[in-house]
């Protein structure tokens, strides 16, 4: 079956089978490198994408559901100022993000940094819970997100 959807701002036309997962189509056919399947059960978060702006596990989503929807992956944000600021906050004081969760962590961070109003710490923890990651503590993640929002707000006020 042929479907069309928007991926990271561009229209994609792909041919899929009825048994394919969204993850397979995005990673193999569309060449999205940030996605990997580790658990295929909605546990690890390594396959997270934004589906019309909401985080979903692409390993659990049939590919046909992509049709006519808007999908964003980490690649969509990597060249933005928000991404650089958040990355630098997250990796302060010698911290590093492990390669498998890196993409999910940054994607959830982008959701939070771009959300309005400023998220509460509980909202940040809930969003982070989409990713199973031992490389960063929820408190460090929340601090990094809130600091990034603060930097961006300050920058917007400077004429
Ligand atoms: S592969 Fe989708 S959540 Fe682990």
GROMACS .gro file of C-alpha atoms and ligand atoms in nm, residues 23 36-48 57-60 130, ligand 1:
model
   23
   23UNK     CA    1   0.980   0.212   1.319
   36UNK     CA    2   1.667   0.206   1.694
   37UNK     CA    3   1.462  -0.080   1.821
   38UNK     CA    4   1.589  -0.238   2.138
   39UNK     CA    5   1.292  -0.381   2.325
   40UNK     CA    6   1.007  -0.355   2.071
   41UNK     CA    7   0.771  -0.337   2.370
   42UNK     CA    8   0.738   0.031   2.450
   43UNK     CA    9   0.993   0.011   2.731
   44UNK     CA   10   1.325   0.158   2.621
   45UNK     CA   11   1.214   0.467   2.430
   46UNK     CA   12   1.485   0.430   2.164
   47UNK     CA   13   1.220   0.443   1.893
   48UNK     CA   14   1.036   0.753   2.016
   57UNK     CA   15   0.676   0.452   2.043
   58UNK     CA   16   0.716   0.382   1.674
   59UNK     CA   17   0.787   0.014   1.751
   60UNK     CA   18   0.427  -0.023   1.867
  130UNK     CA   19   0.890   0.776   2.820
  160LIG     S1   20   1.203  -0.031   2.071
  160LIG    FE1   21   1.027   0.090   2.098
  160LIG     S2   22   1.024   0.132   2.310
  160LIG    FE2   23   1.193  -0.002   2.286
   0.00000   0.00000   0.00000
